[in-house]
């Protein structure tokens, strides 16, 4: 995939990314509080969706929430509303320290593969130096494996004065390779003249668009290993059935192999996106997949066992069919 760099200053869409460290032992209280926030924001004009990203580990306990609005004015109305201020007051004791947030005006949704959101406090009068430095960072990023694109968001007047950079990699391993690289550390040292401080947060989900729980929103995503197992459970029978039906029909019709494969891929993606994942897999495995359900090792093992049994059953069925 080709790398890209965009200036996220135009466009109608507006997004706020909030990072908040939940106090130990208050995770369930936080989830209930966050659901109250989700219900409150739905009634505001221009609201388009929200995502909740749980931490990768209990030690981190840093939760990331993304709210999307149709434009920055409607987002500003939510951020400055009395309803939100009351909710923040009600949930104040759930957090360690103050939550941080970045407002992104325009650009692409910060939700592809593994995404890092980096906010910068730029020294007054050094904005052009900062942009030139960011161009240098982008050129270095483009040389790293898995880099998918980067966007630079200027401050939003009246809401925040920090610059925000959103960049994406295809896997967490590739993102970490960049974040921990000597090249990046050297660039950070070079940028200290124009940047007073910065903060990094990661948003990770490999198949997040296929895992939606709740009405009109994505209330979070399950761990990547559950996503991969679930996608395979839906993908394998889809591909097999298409090969046995559409694939044979295209072969008999002398359709070229490359074109037949493209048609089959289009059909399989459509079936997974609008049929099998939302209507079958997510519902049948909600006890195991839904992020807001209580998690335990027993539940994780039970869900994995159910999926493994389904794998075996599918192999037996198609073994007799082919």
JSON list of N, CA and C in Angstrom, two decimals, residues 240-280:
[
{"chain": "A", "resi": 240, "resn": "UNK", "atom": "N", "xyz": [-15.38, -21.26, 0.66]},
{"chain": "A", "resi": 240, "resn": "UNK", "atom": "CA", "xyz": [-15.66, -22.60, 0.16]},
{"chain": "A", "resi": 240, "resn": "UNK", "atom": "C", "xyz": [-16.96, -22.64, -0.64]},
{"chain": "A", "resi": 241, "resn": "UNK", "atom": "N", "xyz": [-18.01, -22.05, -0.09]},
{"chain": "A", "resi": 241, "resn": "UNK", "atom": "CA", "xyz": [-19.30, -22.05, -0.79]},
{"chain": "A", "resi": 241, "resn": "UNK", "atom": "C", "xyz": [-19.20, -21.29, -2.11]},
{"chain": "A", "resi": 242, "resn": "UNK", "atom": "N", "xyz": [-18.52, -20.16, -2.10]},
{"chain": "A", "resi": 242, "resn": "UNK", "atom": "CA", "xyz": [-18.37, -19.40, -3.34]},
{"chain": "A", "resi": 242, "resn": "UNK", "atom": "C", "xyz": [-17.56, -20.18, -4.37]},
{"chain": "A", "resi": 243, "resn": "UNK", "atom": "N", "xyz": [-16.53, -20.90, -3.92]},
{"chain": "A", "resi": 243, "resn": "UNK", "atom": "CA", "xyz": [-15.76, -21.70, -4.86]},
{"chain": "A", "resi": 243, "resn": "UNK", "atom": "C", "xyz": [-16.59, -22.81, -5.48]},
{"chain": "A", "resi": 244, "resn": "UNK", "atom": "N", "xyz": [-17.47, -23.42, -4.65]},
{"chain": "A", "resi": 244, "resn": "UNK", "atom": "CA", "xyz": [-18.27, -24.54, -5.14]},
{"chain": "A", "resi": 244, "resn": "UNK", "atom": "C", "xyz": [-19.44, -24.09, -6.02]},
{"chain": "A", "resi": 245, "resn": "UNK", "atom": "N", "xyz": [-19.81, -22.82, -5.91]},
{"chain": "A", "resi": 245, "resn": "UNK", "atom": "CA", "xyz": [-20.97, -22.33, -6.68]},
{"chain": "A", "resi": 245, "resn": "UNK", "atom": "C", "xyz": [-20.52, -21.30, -7.73]},
{"chain": "A", "resi": 246, "resn": "UNK", "atom": "N", "xyz": [-20.27, -20.11, -7.30]},
{"chain": "A", "resi": 246, "resn": "UNK", "atom": "CA", "xyz": [-19.90, -19.03, -8.23]},
{"chain": "A", "resi": 246, "resn": "UNK", "atom": "C", "xyz": [-18.60, -19.37, -8.96]},
{"chain": "A", "resi": 247, "resn": "UNK", "atom": "N", "xyz": [-17.62, -19.90, -8.19]},
{"chain": "A", "resi": 247, "resn": "UNK", "atom": "CA", "xyz": [-16.33, -20.20, -8.81]},
{"chain": "A", "resi": 247, "resn": "UNK", "atom": "C", "xyz": [-16.45, -21.19, -9.95]},
{"chain": "A", "resi": 248, "resn": "UNK", "atom": "N", "xyz": [-17.21, -22.28, -9.74]},
{"chain": "A", "resi": 248, "resn": "UNK", "atom": "CA", "xyz": [-17.39, -23.28, -10.81]},
{"chain": "A", "resi": 248, "resn": "UNK", "atom": "C", "xyz": [-18.15, -22.70, -11.98]},
{"chain": "A", "resi": 249, "resn": "UNK", "atom": "N", "xyz": [-19.15, -21.84, -11.66]},
{"chain": "A", "resi": 249, "resn": "UNK", "atom": "CA", "xyz": [-19.91, -21.22, -12.74]},
{"chain": "A", "resi": 249, "resn": "UNK", "atom": "C", "xyz": [-19.05, -20.31, -13.59]},
{"chain": "A", "resi": 250, "resn": "UNK", "atom": "N", "xyz": [-18.17, -19.54, -12.95]},
{"chain": "A", "resi": 250, "resn": "UNK", "atom": "CA", "xyz": [-17.28, -18.65, -13.70]},
{"chain": "A", "resi": 250, "resn": "UNK", "atom": "C", "xyz": [-16.29, -19.44, -14.53]},
{"chain": "A", "resi": 251, "resn": "UNK", "atom": "N", "xyz": [-15.82, -20.57, -13.98]},
{"chain": "A", "resi": 251, "resn": "UNK", "atom": "CA", "xyz": [-14.89, -21.43, -14.73]},
{"chain": "A", "resi": 251, "resn": "UNK", "atom": "C", "xyz": [-15.56, -21.99, -15.97]},
{"chain": "A", "resi": 252, "resn": "UNK", "atom": "N", "xyz": [-16.79, -22.49, -15.83]},
{"chain": "A", "resi": 252, "resn": "UNK", "atom": "CA", "xyz": [-17.52, -23.04, -16.98]},
{"chain": "A", "resi": 252, "resn": "UNK", "atom": "C", "xyz": [-17.82, -21.97, -18.02]},
{"chain": "A", "resi": 253, "resn": "UNK", "atom": "N", "xyz": [-17.93, -20.72, -17.55]},
{"chain": "A", "resi": 253, "resn": "UNK", "atom": "CA", "xyz": [-18.21, -19.62, -18.48]},
{"chain": "A", "resi": 253, "resn": "UNK", "atom": "C", "xyz": [-16.93, -19.05, -19.10]},
{"chain": "A", "resi": 254, "resn": "UNK", "atom": "N", "xyz": [-15.80, -19.72, -18.81]},
{"chain": "A", "resi": 254, "resn": "UNK", "atom": "CA", "xyz": [-14.50, -19.31, -19.37]},
{"chain": "A", "resi": 254, "resn": "UNK", "atom": "C", "xyz": [-14.09, -17.90, -18.95]},
{"chain": "A", "resi": 255, "resn": "UNK", "atom": "N", "xyz": [-14.51, -17.49, -17.74]},
{"chain": "A", "resi": 255, "resn": "UNK", "atom": "CA", "xyz": [-14.07, -16.21, -17.20]},
{"chain": "A", "resi": 255, "resn": "UNK", "atom": "C", "xyz": [-12.61, -16.34, -16.78]},
{"chain": "A", "resi": 256, "resn": "UNK", "atom": "N", "xyz": [-11.73, -15.39, -17.14]},
{"chain": "A", "resi": 256, "resn": "UNK", "atom": "CA", "xyz": [-10.31, -15.48, -16.77]},
{"chain": "A", "resi": 256, "resn": "UNK", "atom": "C", "xyz": [-10.15, -15.62, -15.25]},
{"chain": "A", "resi": 257, "resn": "UNK", "atom": "N", "xyz": [-9.12, -16.37, -14.86]},
{"chain": "A", "resi": 257, "resn": "UNK", "atom": "CA", "xyz": [-8.93, -16.65, -13.44]},
{"chain": "A", "resi": 257, "resn": "UNK", "atom": "C", "xyz": [-8.78, -15.42, -12.59]},
{"chain": "A", "resi": 258, "resn": "UNK", "atom": "N", "xyz": [-8.02, -14.42, -13.06]},
{"chain": "A", "resi": 258, "resn": "UNK", "atom": "CA", "xyz": [-7.79, -13.21, -12.26]},
{"chain": "A", "resi": 258, "resn": "UNK", "atom": "C", "xyz": [-9.10, -12.45, -12.04]},
{"chain": "A", "resi": 259, "resn": "UNK", "atom": "N", "xyz": [-9.98, -12.45, -13.06]},
{"chain": "A", "resi": 259, "resn": "UNK", "atom": "CA", "xyz": [-11.25, -11.76, -12.93]},
{"chain": "A", "resi": 259, "resn": "UNK", "atom": "C", "xyz": [-12.21, -12.55, -12.03]},
{"chain": "A", "resi": 260, "resn": "UNK", "atom": "N", "xyz": [-12.20, -13.88, -12.19]},
{"chain": "A", "resi": 260, "resn": "UNK", "atom": "CA", "xyz": [-13.04, -14.70, -11.33]},
{"chain": "A", "resi": 260, "resn": "UNK", "atom": "C", "xyz": [-12.67, -14.56, -9.87]},
{"chain": "A", "resi": 261, "resn": "UNK", "atom": "N", "xyz": [-11.35, -14.49, -9.58]},
{"chain": "A", "resi": 261, "resn": "UNK", "atom": "CA", "xyz": [-10.90, -14.32, -8.20]},
{"chain": "A", "resi": 261, "resn": "UNK", "atom": "C", "xyz": [-11.34, -12.97, -7.64]},
{"chain": "A", "resi": 262, "resn": "UNK", "atom": "N", "xyz": [-11.27, -11.93, -8.48]},
{"chain": "A", "resi": 262, "resn": "UNK", "atom": "CA", "xyz": [-11.71, -10.61, -8.03]},
{"chain": "A", "resi": 262, "resn": "UNK", "atom": "C", "xyz": [-13.19, -10.62, -7.70]},
{"chain": "A", "resi": 263, "resn": "UNK", "atom": "N", "xyz": [-14.01, -11.22, -8.55]},
{"chain": "A", "resi": 263, "resn": "UNK", "atom": "CA", "xyz": [-15.45, -11.28, -8.30]},
{"chain": "A", "resi": 263, "resn": "UNK", "atom": "C", "xyz": [-15.73, -12.05, -7.02]},
{"chain": "A", "resi": 264, "resn": "UNK", "atom": "N", "xyz": [-15.05, -13.17, -6.80]},
{"chain": "A", "resi": 264, "resn": "UNK", "atom": "CA", "xyz": [-15.25, -13.95, -5.59]},
{"chain": "A", "resi": 264, "resn": "UNK", "atom": "C", "xyz": [-14.85, -13.17, -4.34]},
{"chain": "A", "resi": 265, "resn": "UNK", "atom": "N", "xyz": [-13.75, -12.40, -4.44]},
{"chain": "A", "resi": 265, "resn": "UNK", "atom": "CA", "xyz": [-13.33, -11.60, -3.30]},
{"chain": "A", "resi": 265, "resn": "UNK", "atom": "C", "xyz": [-14.34, -10.51, -2.96]},
{"chain": "A", "resi": 266, "resn": "UNK", "atom": "N", "xyz": [-14.88, -9.88, -4.01]},
{"chain": "A", "resi": 266, "resn": "UNK", "atom": "CA", "xyz": [-15.90, -8.84, -3.78]},
{"chain": "A", "resi": 266, "resn": "UNK", "atom": "C", "xyz": [-17.10, -9.44, -3.05]},
{"chain": "A", "resi": 267, "resn": "UNK", "atom": "N", "xyz": [-17.55, -10.60, -3.51]},
{"chain": "A", "resi": 267, "resn": "UNK", "atom": "CA", "xyz": [-18.71, -11.26, -2.90]},
{"chain": "A", "resi": 267, "resn": "UNK", "atom": "C", "xyz": [-18.41, -11.69, -1.46]},
{"chain": "A", "resi": 268, "resn": "UNK", "atom": "N", "xyz": [-17.22, -12.23, -1.22]},
{"chain": "A", "resi": 268, "resn": "UNK", "atom": "CA", "xyz": [-16.90, -12.71, 0.13]},
{"chain": "A", "resi": 268, "resn": "UNK", "atom": "C", "xyz": [-16.81, -11.55, 1.11]},
{"chain": "A", "resi": 269, "resn": "UNK", "atom": "N", "xyz": [-16.19, -10.44, 0.70]},
{"chain": "A", "resi": 269, "resn": "UNK", "atom": "CA", "xyz": [-16.11, -9.28, 1.59]},
{"chain": "A", "resi": 269, "resn": "UNK", "atom": "C", "xyz": [-17.49, -8.72, 1.89]},
{"chain": "A", "resi": 270, "resn": "UNK", "atom": "N", "xyz": [-18.34, -8.65, 0.86]},
{"chain": "A", "resi": 270, "resn": "UNK", "atom": "CA", "xyz": [-19.70, -8.15, 1.06]},
{"chain": "A", "resi": 270, "resn": "UNK", "atom": "C", "xyz": [-20.50, -9.05, 2.00]},
{"chain": "A", "resi": 271, "resn": "UNK", "atom": "N", "xyz": [-20.37, -10.36, 1.82]},
{"chain": "A", "resi": 271, "resn": "UNK", "atom": "CA", "xyz": [-21.10, -11.30, 2.67]},
{"chain": "A", "resi": 271, "resn": "UNK", "atom": "C", "xyz": [-20.64, -11.18, 4.12]},
{"chain": "A", "resi": 272, "resn": "UNK", "atom": "N", "xyz": [-19.33, -11.08, 4.34]},
{"chain": "A", "resi": 272, "resn": "UNK", "atom": "CA", "xyz": [-18.82, -10.95, 5.70]},
{"chain": "A", "resi": 272, "resn": "UNK", "atom": "C", "xyz": [-19.25, -9.63, 6.34]},
{"chain": "A", "resi": 273, "resn": "UNK", "atom": "N", "xyz": [-19.16, -8.54, 5.57]},
{"chain": "A", "resi": 273, "resn": "UNK", "atom": "CA", "xyz": [-19.42, -7.21, 6.13]},
{"chain": "A", "resi": 273, "resn": "UNK", "atom": "C", "xyz": [-20.88, -7.00, 6.49]},
{"chain": "A", "resi": 274, "resn": "UNK", "atom": "N", "xyz": [-21.79, -7.44, 5.63]},
{"chain": "A", "resi": 274, "resn": "UNK", "atom": "CA", "xyz": [-23.20, -7.11, 5.84]},
{"chain": "A", "resi": 274, "resn": "UNK", "atom": "C", "xyz": [-24.07, -8.29, 6.27]},
{"chain": "A", "resi": 275, "resn": "UNK", "atom": "N", "xyz": [-23.52, -9.48, 6.29]},
{"chain": "A", "resi": 275, "resn": "UNK", "atom": "CA", "xyz": [-24.35, -10.63, 6.65]},
{"chain": "A", "resi": 275, "resn": "UNK", "atom": "C", "xyz": [-23.74, -11.45, 7.78]},
{"chain": "A", "resi": 276, "resn": "UNK", "atom": "N", "xyz": [-22.66, -12.15, 7.50]},
{"chain": "A", "resi": 276, "resn": "UNK", "atom": "CA", "xyz": [-22.17, -13.13, 8.47]},
{"chain": "A", "resi": 276, "resn": "UNK", "atom": "C", "xyz": [-21.62, -12.50, 9.74]},
{"chain": "A", "resi": 277, "resn": "UNK", "atom": "N", "xyz": [-20.79, -11.46, 9.61]},
{"chain": "A", "resi": 277, "resn": "UNK", "atom": "CA", "xyz": [-20.19, -10.89, 10.83]},
{"chain": "A", "resi": 277, "resn": "UNK", "atom": "C", "xyz": [-21.24, -10.21, 11.72]},
{"chain": "A", "resi": 278, "resn": "UNK", "atom": "N", "xyz": [-22.04, -9.27, 11.20]},
{"chain": "A", "resi": 278, "resn": "UNK", "atom": "CA", "xyz": [-22.98, -8.58, 12.10]},
{"chain": "A", "resi": 278, "resn": "UNK", "atom": "C", "xyz": [-24.18, -9.43, 12.52]},
{"chain": "A", "resi": 279, "resn": "UNK", "atom": "N", "xyz": [-24.68, -10.29, 11.63]},
{"chain": "A", "resi": 279, "resn": "UNK", "atom": "CA", "xyz": [-25.94, -10.99, 11.91]},
{"chain": "A", "resi": 279, "resn": "UNK", "atom": "C", "xyz": [-25.75, -12.39, 12.47]},
{"chain": "A", "resi": 280, "resn": "UNK", "atom": "N", "xyz": [-24.59, -12.98, 12.26]},
{"chain": "A", "resi": 280, "resn": "UNK", "atom": "CA", "xyz": [-24.38, -14.37, 12.70]},
{"chain": "A", "resi": 280, "resn": "UNK", "atom": "C", "xyz": [-23.28, -14.46, 13.75]}
]
